[in-house]
């Protein structure tokens, strides 16, 4: 229906012409009776429309409230609800495809198959417990096969977690090094734009600078930091302190060395400092005569100036973070959150515990405990078994209203 929107206190002053769409429950996003208004895209029109709705006793939706209502009304499971926020914030095409498939139910479909397997195991198990005199070796073999299948299916899903979570959250890669090794030049070269100031004077970069890039479909935040050195003073000291904090929080460190000069005490100190971290050693300035000796094994040689070796560095970043696995994820279910990972690990542990009890002849009641544990964690994954605190945490991450 097409009409005009009027504020309740000034009915003779229309705000705008609008299209009114009515969705009768349960055929709406939330599963409730819903009216949608489509107006022209003016910020002033939208402001006046919101004020009119509020004056008519409507209220602003809480973050994620529409999706939360859809979940509570059975329009989607919890994995789909999580994926809505991830789809909205997706920063790469592959992440968008993966998250769309999650919204469309790829994780839910995988969980249904897993649940059917575990319920089949439970039926076989309860029958064996209720009628022990009829239990045959073939029945126990079927039970073992179902539990093994459940553990294997769970393992397949968990194998997607590293890259799936990275697609949702991104990974943080911090460039660290002593002054004048070419950190800012490398930063600019990786981003293919001049974001950081490059100068021969030591201490040019006083604060960290962030940039975004896409590696194999994973959003990567590259951080350029101040050169770490002794003797810094004033503002530069604060820059060095921030650099060290960024290094501590990074998913991956790129420790940059200058291959055109001998390694100094600062380089050696930084290498020792980074030993416990996930890191890649980068020898920059390979376009100049190489002087540096004793570079660590596995060092990737690049030139930020000529871009030589940058493809190797990008591949090294991906391999270090994900073991070099490049299997496409968009065609199946993908684990995209720590919550999902924890739930699936609980399912896997339940299956393994049940299998162990079955193999050790610990009694069918002990096997049943493991199966029930697996089913409980599976319920946590889909939201069939959950708490208000968990829901509050998930939906608080949404933007207002979604």
Short mmCIF file of C-alpha atoms in Angstrom, two decimals:
data_model
loop_
_atom_site.label_atom_id
_atom_site.label_comp_id
_atom_site.label_asym_id
_atom_site.label_seq_id
_atom_site.Cartn_x
_atom_site.Cartn_y
_atom_site.Cartn_z
CA UNK A 1 0.00 0.00 0.00
CA UNK A 2 1.23 3.51 -0.84
CA UNK A 3 0.35 6.48 1.37
CA UNK A 4 1.70 9.36 3.41
CA UNK A 5 3.26 9.33 6.87
CA UNK A 6 2.07 12.02 9.30
CA UNK A 7 3.36 12.79 12.80
CA UNK A 8 0.62 12.05 15.36
CA UNK A 9 0.66 15.62 16.73
CA UNK A 10 0.58 17.29 13.26
CA UNK A 11 -1.68 15.13 11.05
CA UNK A 12 -1.91 17.81 8.38
CA UNK A 13 1.86 17.93 7.79
CA UNK A 14 2.98 14.77 5.95
CA UNK A 15 6.58 13.70 6.46
CA UNK A 16 6.92 11.79 3.21
CA UNK A 17 5.22 9.41 0.84
CA UNK A 18 5.83 5.79 1.87
CA UNK A 19 5.25 2.19 0.86
CA UNK A 20 3.60 0.17 3.65
CA UNK A 21 4.27 -3.58 3.65
CA UNK A 22 2.42 -5.87 6.07
CA UNK A 23 3.84 -9.30 6.88
CA UNK A 24 1.45 -11.60 8.72
CA UNK A 25 2.94 -14.01 11.26
CA UNK A 26 4.72 -16.33 10.88
CA UNK A 27 5.77 -15.14 7.41
CA UNK A 28 8.07 -12.35 8.51
CA UNK A 29 11.71 -12.09 9.55
CA UNK A 30 10.85 -12.29 13.25
CA UNK A 31 7.87 -14.62 12.88
CA UNK A 32 5.54 -11.91 14.21
CA UNK A 33 3.06 -9.53 12.60
CA UNK A 34 5.29 -6.84 11.10
CA UNK A 35 4.83 -3.60 9.20
CA UNK A 36 7.68 -2.14 7.15
CA UNK A 37 7.75 1.44 5.87
CA UNK A 38 9.86 2.38 2.85
CA UNK A 39 10.46 6.08 2.37
CA UNK A 40 12.89 8.21 0.40
CA UNK A 41 16.44 8.02 1.70
CA UNK A 42 16.81 11.48 3.18
CA UNK A 43 18.41 11.63 6.65
CA UNK A 44 15.90 14.35 7.60
CA UNK A 45 12.98 12.17 6.50
CA UNK A 46 14.35 9.23 8.49
CA UNK A 47 14.83 11.43 11.58
CA UNK A 48 11.28 12.81 11.35
CA UNK A 49 9.87 9.32 10.75
CA UNK A 50 11.65 7.92 13.81
CA UNK A 51 10.41 10.83 15.94
CA UNK A 52 6.86 10.22 14.72
CA UNK A 53 7.05 6.51 15.55
CA UNK A 54 8.43 7.23 19.01
CA UNK A 55 5.71 9.81 19.60
CA UNK A 56 3.17 7.06 18.77
CA UNK A 57 4.56 4.93 21.66
CA UNK A 58 6.96 2.82 19.57
CA UNK A 59 10.50 2.32 20.89
CA UNK A 60 13.91 1.81 19.32
CA UNK A 61 14.96 -1.82 18.94
CA UNK A 62 17.83 -3.10 21.05
CA UNK A 63 21.00 -4.33 19.26
CA UNK A 64 20.12 -7.57 17.50
CA UNK A 65 16.53 -7.53 18.77
CA UNK A 66 14.87 -8.48 15.47
CA UNK A 67 17.22 -11.44 15.02
CA UNK A 68 16.81 -12.40 18.66
CA UNK A 69 13.04 -12.44 18.20
CA UNK A 70 13.48 -14.55 15.06
CA UNK A 71 15.53 -17.06 17.07
CA UNK A 72 13.08 -17.14 19.99
CA UNK A 73 10.18 -17.63 17.55
CA UNK A 74 11.91 -20.55 15.84
CA UNK A 75 12.67 -18.77 12.56
CA UNK A 76 16.38 -19.63 12.82
CA UNK A 77 18.75 -21.49 15.10
CA UNK A 78 21.53 -19.85 17.09
CA UNK A 79 24.24 -20.58 14.52
CA UNK A 80 22.14 -18.79 11.87
CA UNK A 81 21.55 -15.85 14.20
CA UNK A 82 25.29 -15.50 14.80
CA UNK A 83 25.90 -15.63 11.06
CA UNK A 84 23.55 -12.67 10.43
CA UNK A 85 25.92 -10.33 12.28
CA UNK A 86 28.93 -11.93 10.59
CA UNK A 87 27.35 -11.47 7.15
CA UNK A 88 26.66 -7.80 7.83
CA UNK A 89 30.30 -7.20 8.80
CA UNK A 90 31.94 -9.51 6.22
CA UNK A 91 35.00 -7.84 4.65
CA UNK A 92 35.88 -10.30 1.89
CA UNK A 93 33.83 -11.99 -0.83
CA UNK A 94 34.69 -15.45 0.47
CA UNK A 95 33.67 -14.45 4.00
CA UNK A 96 30.40 -13.12 2.61
CA UNK A 97 29.71 -16.41 0.80
CA UNK A 98 30.58 -18.47 3.86
CA UNK A 99 28.43 -16.37 6.19
CA UNK A 100 25.51 -16.37 3.75
CA UNK A 101 25.61 -20.17 3.68
CA UNK A 102 25.52 -20.17 7.47
CA UNK A 103 22.47 -17.89 7.43
CA UNK A 104 20.90 -20.21 4.85
CA UNK A 105 21.35 -23.11 7.27
CA UNK A 106 24.50 -25.01 6.23
CA UNK A 107 25.61 -25.39 9.86
CA UNK A 108 22.08 -26.25 10.92
CA UNK A 109 21.89 -28.96 8.25
CA UNK A 110 25.20 -30.45 9.40
CA UNK A 111 23.97 -30.42 13.00
CA UNK A 112 20.75 -32.18 11.98
CA UNK A 113 22.78 -35.00 10.40
CA UNK A 114 25.01 -35.20 13.47
CA UNK A 115 22.02 -35.20 15.81
CA UNK A 116 20.30 -37.97 13.82
CA UNK A 117 23.45 -40.07 14.15
CA UNK A 118 23.63 -39.54 17.91
CA UNK A 119 19.90 -40.15 18.39
CA UNK A 120 20.21 -43.39 16.42
CA UNK A 121 23.03 -44.39 18.77
CA UNK A 122 20.84 -43.50 21.75
CA UNK A 123 17.96 -45.65 20.45
CA UNK A 124 20.28 -48.65 19.94
CA UNK A 125 21.80 -48.05 23.37
CA UNK A 126 18.52 -47.74 25.26
CA UNK A 127 17.20 -50.85 23.57
CA UNK A 128 20.31 -52.73 24.69
CA UNK A 129 19.94 -51.42 28.25
CA UNK A 130 16.22 -52.30 28.45
CA UNK A 131 16.61 -55.74 26.85
CA UNK A 132 20.13 -56.94 27.72
CA UNK A 133 19.25 -60.56 26.92
CA UNK A 134 18.67 -59.62 23.26
CA UNK A 135 21.97 -57.75 22.78
CA UNK A 136 24.18 -59.24 20.09
CA UNK A 137 27.67 -58.39 18.89
CA UNK A 138 26.16 -56.91 15.75
CA UNK A 139 24.20 -54.40 17.84
CA UNK A 140 27.36 -53.28 19.64
CA UNK A 141 29.14 -53.00 16.30
CA UNK A 142 26.36 -50.74 14.99
CA UNK A 143 26.61 -48.63 18.16
CA UNK A 144 30.38 -48.34 17.81
CA UNK A 145 30.03 -47.33 14.17
CA UNK A 146 27.49 -44.61 15.00
CA UNK A 147 29.68 -43.15 17.77
CA UNK A 148 32.73 -43.28 15.51
CA UNK A 149 30.76 -41.52 12.79
CA UNK A 150 29.62 -38.85 15.26
CA UNK A 151 33.18 -38.18 16.40
CA UNK A 152 34.38 -38.03 12.78
CA UNK A 153 31.62 -35.62 11.71
CA UNK A 154 32.41 -33.38 14.67
CA UNK A 155 36.11 -33.45 13.81
CA UNK A 156 35.35 -32.41 10.23
CA UNK A 157 33.44 -29.38 11.49
CA UNK A 158 36.15 -28.46 14.01
CA UNK A 159 38.76 -28.54 11.25
CA UNK A 160 37.07 -25.46 9.73
CA UNK A 161 37.21 -23.43 12.95
CA UNK A 162 40.59 -21.75 12.52
CA UNK A 163 39.87 -20.24 9.14
CA UNK A 164 36.15 -19.76 9.81
CA UNK A 165 36.76 -17.71 12.97
CA UNK A 166 39.45 -15.73 11.16
CA UNK A 167 36.97 -14.95 8.35
CA UNK A 168 34.58 -13.59 10.93
CA UNK A 169 37.01 -11.75 13.21
CA UNK A 170 40.02 -11.21 10.95
CA UNK A 171 43.62 -11.70 12.04
CA UNK A 172 46.02 -9.10 13.37
CA UNK A 173 49.50 -9.00 11.81
CA UNK A 174 51.93 -6.59 13.48
CA UNK A 175 55.07 -5.37 11.72
CA UNK A 176 57.89 -4.96 14.25
CA UNK A 177 61.54 -4.09 13.94
CA UNK A 178 64.25 -1.63 14.85
CA UNK A 179 64.25 1.84 13.22
CA UNK A 180 64.99 2.18 9.51
CA UNK A 181 64.61 -1.48 8.54
CA UNK A 182 61.77 -0.50 6.19
CA UNK A 183 58.70 -1.36 8.25
CA UNK A 184 56.59 1.50 6.93
CA UNK A 185 57.74 0.84 3.36
CA UNK A 186 56.73 -2.81 3.76
CA UNK A 187 53.40 -1.72 5.26
CA UNK A 188 52.71 0.56 2.28
CA UNK A 189 53.83 -2.07 -0.19
CA UNK A 190 51.58 -4.76 1.29
CA UNK A 191 48.59 -2.41 1.18
CA UNK A 192 49.63 -1.03 -2.22
CA UNK A 193 49.02 2.52 -1.02
CA UNK A 194 51.00 5.22 0.79
CA UNK A 195 49.49 5.09 4.26
CA UNK A 196 52.62 5.48 6.39
CA UNK A 197 55.20 8.27 6.13
CA UNK A 198 58.56 6.96 4.93
CA UNK A 199 61.72 8.89 5.84
CA UNK A 200 65.38 8.13 6.46
CA UNK A 201 65.27 9.71 9.92
CA UNK A 202 64.96 7.21 12.76
CA UNK A 203 61.73 7.42 14.75
CA UNK A 204 59.54 8.75 11.91
CA UNK A 205 56.68 6.44 12.93
CA UNK A 206 55.60 7.52 16.43
CA UNK A 207 52.31 5.63 16.71
CA UNK A 208 50.80 2.50 15.18
CA UNK A 209 48.93 2.67 11.86
CA UNK A 210 46.43 0.04 10.71
CA UNK A 211 45.51 -1.06 7.22
CA UNK A 212 43.36 -3.85 5.77
CA UNK A 213 44.17 -6.50 3.18
CA UNK A 214 42.65 -9.75 1.92
CA UNK A 215 44.70 -12.97 1.95
CA UNK A 216 42.95 -16.09 0.63
CA UNK A 217 39.57 -14.69 1.63
CA UNK A 218 40.66 -13.88 5.20
CA UNK A 219 40.49 -10.23 6.33
CA UNK A 220 43.91 -9.26 7.66
CA UNK A 221 44.63 -6.13 9.68
CA UNK A 222 48.24 -5.07 9.11
CA UNK A 223 49.71 -2.85 11.83
CA UNK A 224 52.80 -0.68 11.35
CA UNK A 225 54.51 0.19 14.62
CA UNK A 226 57.22 2.52 15.87
CA UNK A 227 60.79 1.23 15.63
CA UNK A 228 61.82 -0.60 18.80
CA UNK A 229 65.12 0.82 20.02
CA UNK A 230 67.02 1.80 23.13
CA UNK A 231 67.57 5.50 23.78
CA UNK A 232 64.20 6.68 22.49
CA UNK A 233 62.88 9.77 24.23
CA UNK A 234 59.81 12.01 24.41
CA UNK A 235 56.91 11.05 22.16
CA UNK A 236 58.95 8.24 20.62
CA UNK A 237 59.06 6.44 24.00
CA UNK A 238 55.26 6.28 24.02
CA UNK A 239 55.34 4.97 20.45
CA UNK A 240 57.75 2.19 21.44
CA UNK A 241 55.56 1.25 24.43
CA UNK A 242 52.51 1.04 22.19
CA UNK A 243 54.48 -1.03 19.70
CA UNK A 244 55.30 -3.58 22.41
CA UNK A 245 51.64 -3.74 23.49
CA UNK A 246 50.56 -4.35 19.90
CA UNK A 247 53.19 -7.08 19.58
CA UNK A 248 51.78 -8.83 22.65
CA UNK A 249 48.23 -8.81 21.25
CA UNK A 250 49.10 -9.77 17.67
CA UNK A 251 47.98 -13.03 16.08
CA UNK A 252 51.19 -12.94 14.02
CA UNK A 253 54.40 -10.91 14.18
CA UNK A 254 56.41 -9.89 11.15
CA UNK A 255 59.89 -9.27 12.58
CA UNK A 256 61.61 -7.13 9.94
CA UNK A 257 65.40 -7.07 9.52
CA UNK A 258 67.53 -5.03 7.12
CA UNK A 259 69.49 -7.43 4.91
CA UNK A 260 71.69 -4.57 3.65
CA UNK A 261 73.35 -4.06 7.03
CA UNK A 262 74.78 -6.23 9.77
CA UNK A 263 72.37 -7.30 12.47
CA UNK A 264 72.71 -5.13 15.57
CA UNK A 265 72.04 -5.67 19.25
CA UNK A 266 68.55 -4.25 18.83
CA UNK A 267 67.76 -6.82 16.12
CA UNK A 268 69.08 -9.66 18.28
CA UNK A 269 67.09 -8.42 21.28
CA UNK A 270 63.89 -8.20 19.24
CA UNK A 271 64.39 -11.69 17.84
CA UNK A 272 64.76 -13.06 21.37
CA UNK A 273 61.70 -11.14 22.50
CA UNK A 274 59.62 -12.61 19.67
CA UNK A 275 60.76 -16.22 20.20
CA UNK A 276 57.62 -17.26 22.06
CA UNK A 277 55.24 -15.64 19.58
CA UNK A 278 53.82 -16.81 16.28
CA UNK A 279 56.19 -15.00 13.94
CA UNK A 280 57.71 -14.70 10.51
CA UNK A 281 61.21 -13.29 10.07
CA UNK A 282 61.37 -10.91 7.11
CA UNK A 283 64.64 -9.74 5.57
CA UNK A 284 63.86 -6.48 3.77
CA UNK A 285 65.86 -4.50 1.18
CA UNK A 286 67.03 -7.51 -0.87
CA UNK A 287 67.28 -5.12 -3.82
CA UNK A 288 70.50 -3.85 -2.15
CA UNK A 289 73.72 -5.86 -1.67
CA UNK A 290 73.18 -8.32 1.18
CA UNK A 291 75.46 -7.88 4.20
CA UNK A 292 73.47 -9.40 7.05
CA UNK A 293 74.72 -12.81 8.18
CA UNK A 294 73.19 -15.46 10.39
CA UNK A 295 69.60 -14.85 9.39
CA UNK A 296 67.27 -17.38 11.06
CA UNK A 297 66.16 -20.39 9.05
CA UNK A 298 62.90 -19.79 7.20
CA UNK A 299 63.49 -16.05 6.80
CA UNK A 300 61.45 -14.64 3.92
CA UNK A 301 63.44 -12.21 1.76
CA UNK A 302 61.57 -9.25 0.31
CA UNK A 303 62.05 -5.81 -1.15
CA UNK A 304 59.38 -3.33 -0.14
CA UNK A 305 60.73 -1.03 -2.86
CA UNK A 306 60.51 -3.45 -5.82
CA UNK A 307 57.80 -5.74 -4.30
CA UNK A 308 60.07 -8.74 -4.79
CA UNK A 309 59.06 -11.60 -2.49
CA UNK A 310 55.76 -10.06 -1.34
CA UNK A 311 53.71 -12.93 -2.77
CA UNK A 312 55.91 -15.34 -0.80
CA UNK A 313 55.31 -13.25 2.32
CA UNK A 314 51.53 -13.28 1.86
CA UNK A 315 51.59 -17.03 1.36
CA UNK A 316 53.80 -17.33 4.43
CA UNK A 317 51.27 -15.38 6.49
CA UNK A 318 48.47 -17.71 5.35
CA UNK A 319 50.55 -20.87 5.87
CA UNK A 320 51.67 -19.80 9.35
CA UNK A 321 48.13 -19.01 10.48
CA UNK A 322 46.28 -21.88 8.80
CA UNK A 323 48.84 -24.55 7.93
CA UNK A 324 48.57 -23.77 4.22
CA UNK A 325 45.09 -25.33 3.93
CA UNK A 326 43.30 -23.82 0.95
CA UNK A 327 40.24 -26.08 0.72
CA UNK A 328 37.24 -23.86 -0.18
CA UNK A 329 34.91 -23.42 2.79
CA UNK A 330 31.86 -21.88 1.18
CA UNK A 331 30.30 -25.16 0.04
CA UNK A 332 29.68 -26.56 3.52
CA UNK A 333 29.20 -25.83 7.20
CA UNK A 334 31.91 -23.69 8.77
CA UNK A 335 32.57 -23.05 12.46
CA UNK A 336 32.76 -19.28 12.88
CA UNK A 337 32.87 -18.61 16.63
CA UNK A 338 34.61 -19.68 19.80
CA UNK A 339 31.21 -20.61 21.25
CA UNK A 340 30.53 -23.04 18.41
CA UNK A 341 34.02 -24.48 18.79
CA UNK A 342 33.55 -25.11 22.50
CA UNK A 343 30.17 -26.78 21.91
CA UNK A 344 31.54 -29.06 19.19
CA UNK A 345 34.52 -30.03 21.34
CA UNK A 346 32.02 -31.06 24.00
CA UNK A 347 30.16 -33.17 21.43
CA UNK A 348 33.41 -34.77 20.30
CA UNK A 349 34.49 -35.49 23.87
CA UNK A 350 31.10 -37.07 24.61
CA UNK A 351 31.41 -39.36 21.57
CA UNK A 352 34.95 -40.34 22.49
CA UNK A 353 34.01 -40.99 26.10
CA UNK A 354 31.11 -43.21 25.00
CA UNK A 355 33.39 -45.11 22.60
CA UNK A 356 35.99 -45.60 25.29
CA UNK A 357 33.37 -46.93 27.71
CA UNK A 358 32.07 -49.28 25.03
CA UNK A 359 35.55 -50.54 24.13
CA UNK A 360 36.53 -51.03 27.79
CA UNK A 361 33.26 -52.86 28.60
CA UNK A 362 32.59 -50.27 31.30
CA UNK A 363 28.85 -50.87 31.02
CA UNK A 364 26.17 -49.53 28.73
CA UNK A 365 25.07 -47.00 31.36
CA UNK A 366 28.53 -45.37 31.12
CA UNK A 367 28.21 -45.32 27.34
CA UNK A 368 24.84 -43.59 27.75
CA UNK A 369 26.42 -40.85 29.86
CA UNK A 370 28.79 -39.99 27.01
CA UNK A 371 26.00 -39.94 24.41
CA UNK A 372 23.82 -37.70 26.60
CA UNK A 373 26.79 -35.36 27.10
CA UNK A 374 27.29 -35.14 23.34
CA UNK A 375 23.60 -34.38 22.74
CA UNK A 376 23.61 -31.70 25.45
CA UNK A 377 26.55 -29.88 23.86
CA UNK A 378 24.88 -30.20 20.46
CA UNK A 379 21.84 -28.46 21.94
CA UNK A 380 24.14 -25.66 23.14
CA UNK A 381 25.40 -25.24 19.58
CA UNK A 382 21.96 -24.71 18.00
CA UNK A 383 20.43 -22.89 20.95
CA UNK A 384 18.04 -25.70 21.87
CA UNK A 385 19.77 -25.65 25.25
CA UNK A 386 21.06 -22.21 26.23
CA UNK A 387 20.86 -19.44 28.84
CA UNK A 388 19.86 -15.78 28.77
CA UNK A 389 23.48 -14.80 29.49
CA UNK A 390 24.64 -16.58 26.33
CA UNK A 391 21.92 -14.89 24.26
CA UNK A 392 22.77 -11.48 25.72
CA UNK A 393 26.44 -11.95 24.80
CA UNK A 394 25.67 -13.01 21.23
CA UNK A 395 23.10 -10.34 20.37
CA UNK A 396 24.97 -7.50 22.09
CA UNK A 397 27.45 -7.68 19.20
CA UNK A 398 24.82 -6.72 16.63
CA UNK A 399 24.31 -3.17 15.41
CA UNK A 400 21.13 -1.50 16.62
CA UNK A 401 17.94 -3.14 15.42
CA UNK A 402 19.24 -5.95 13.20
#
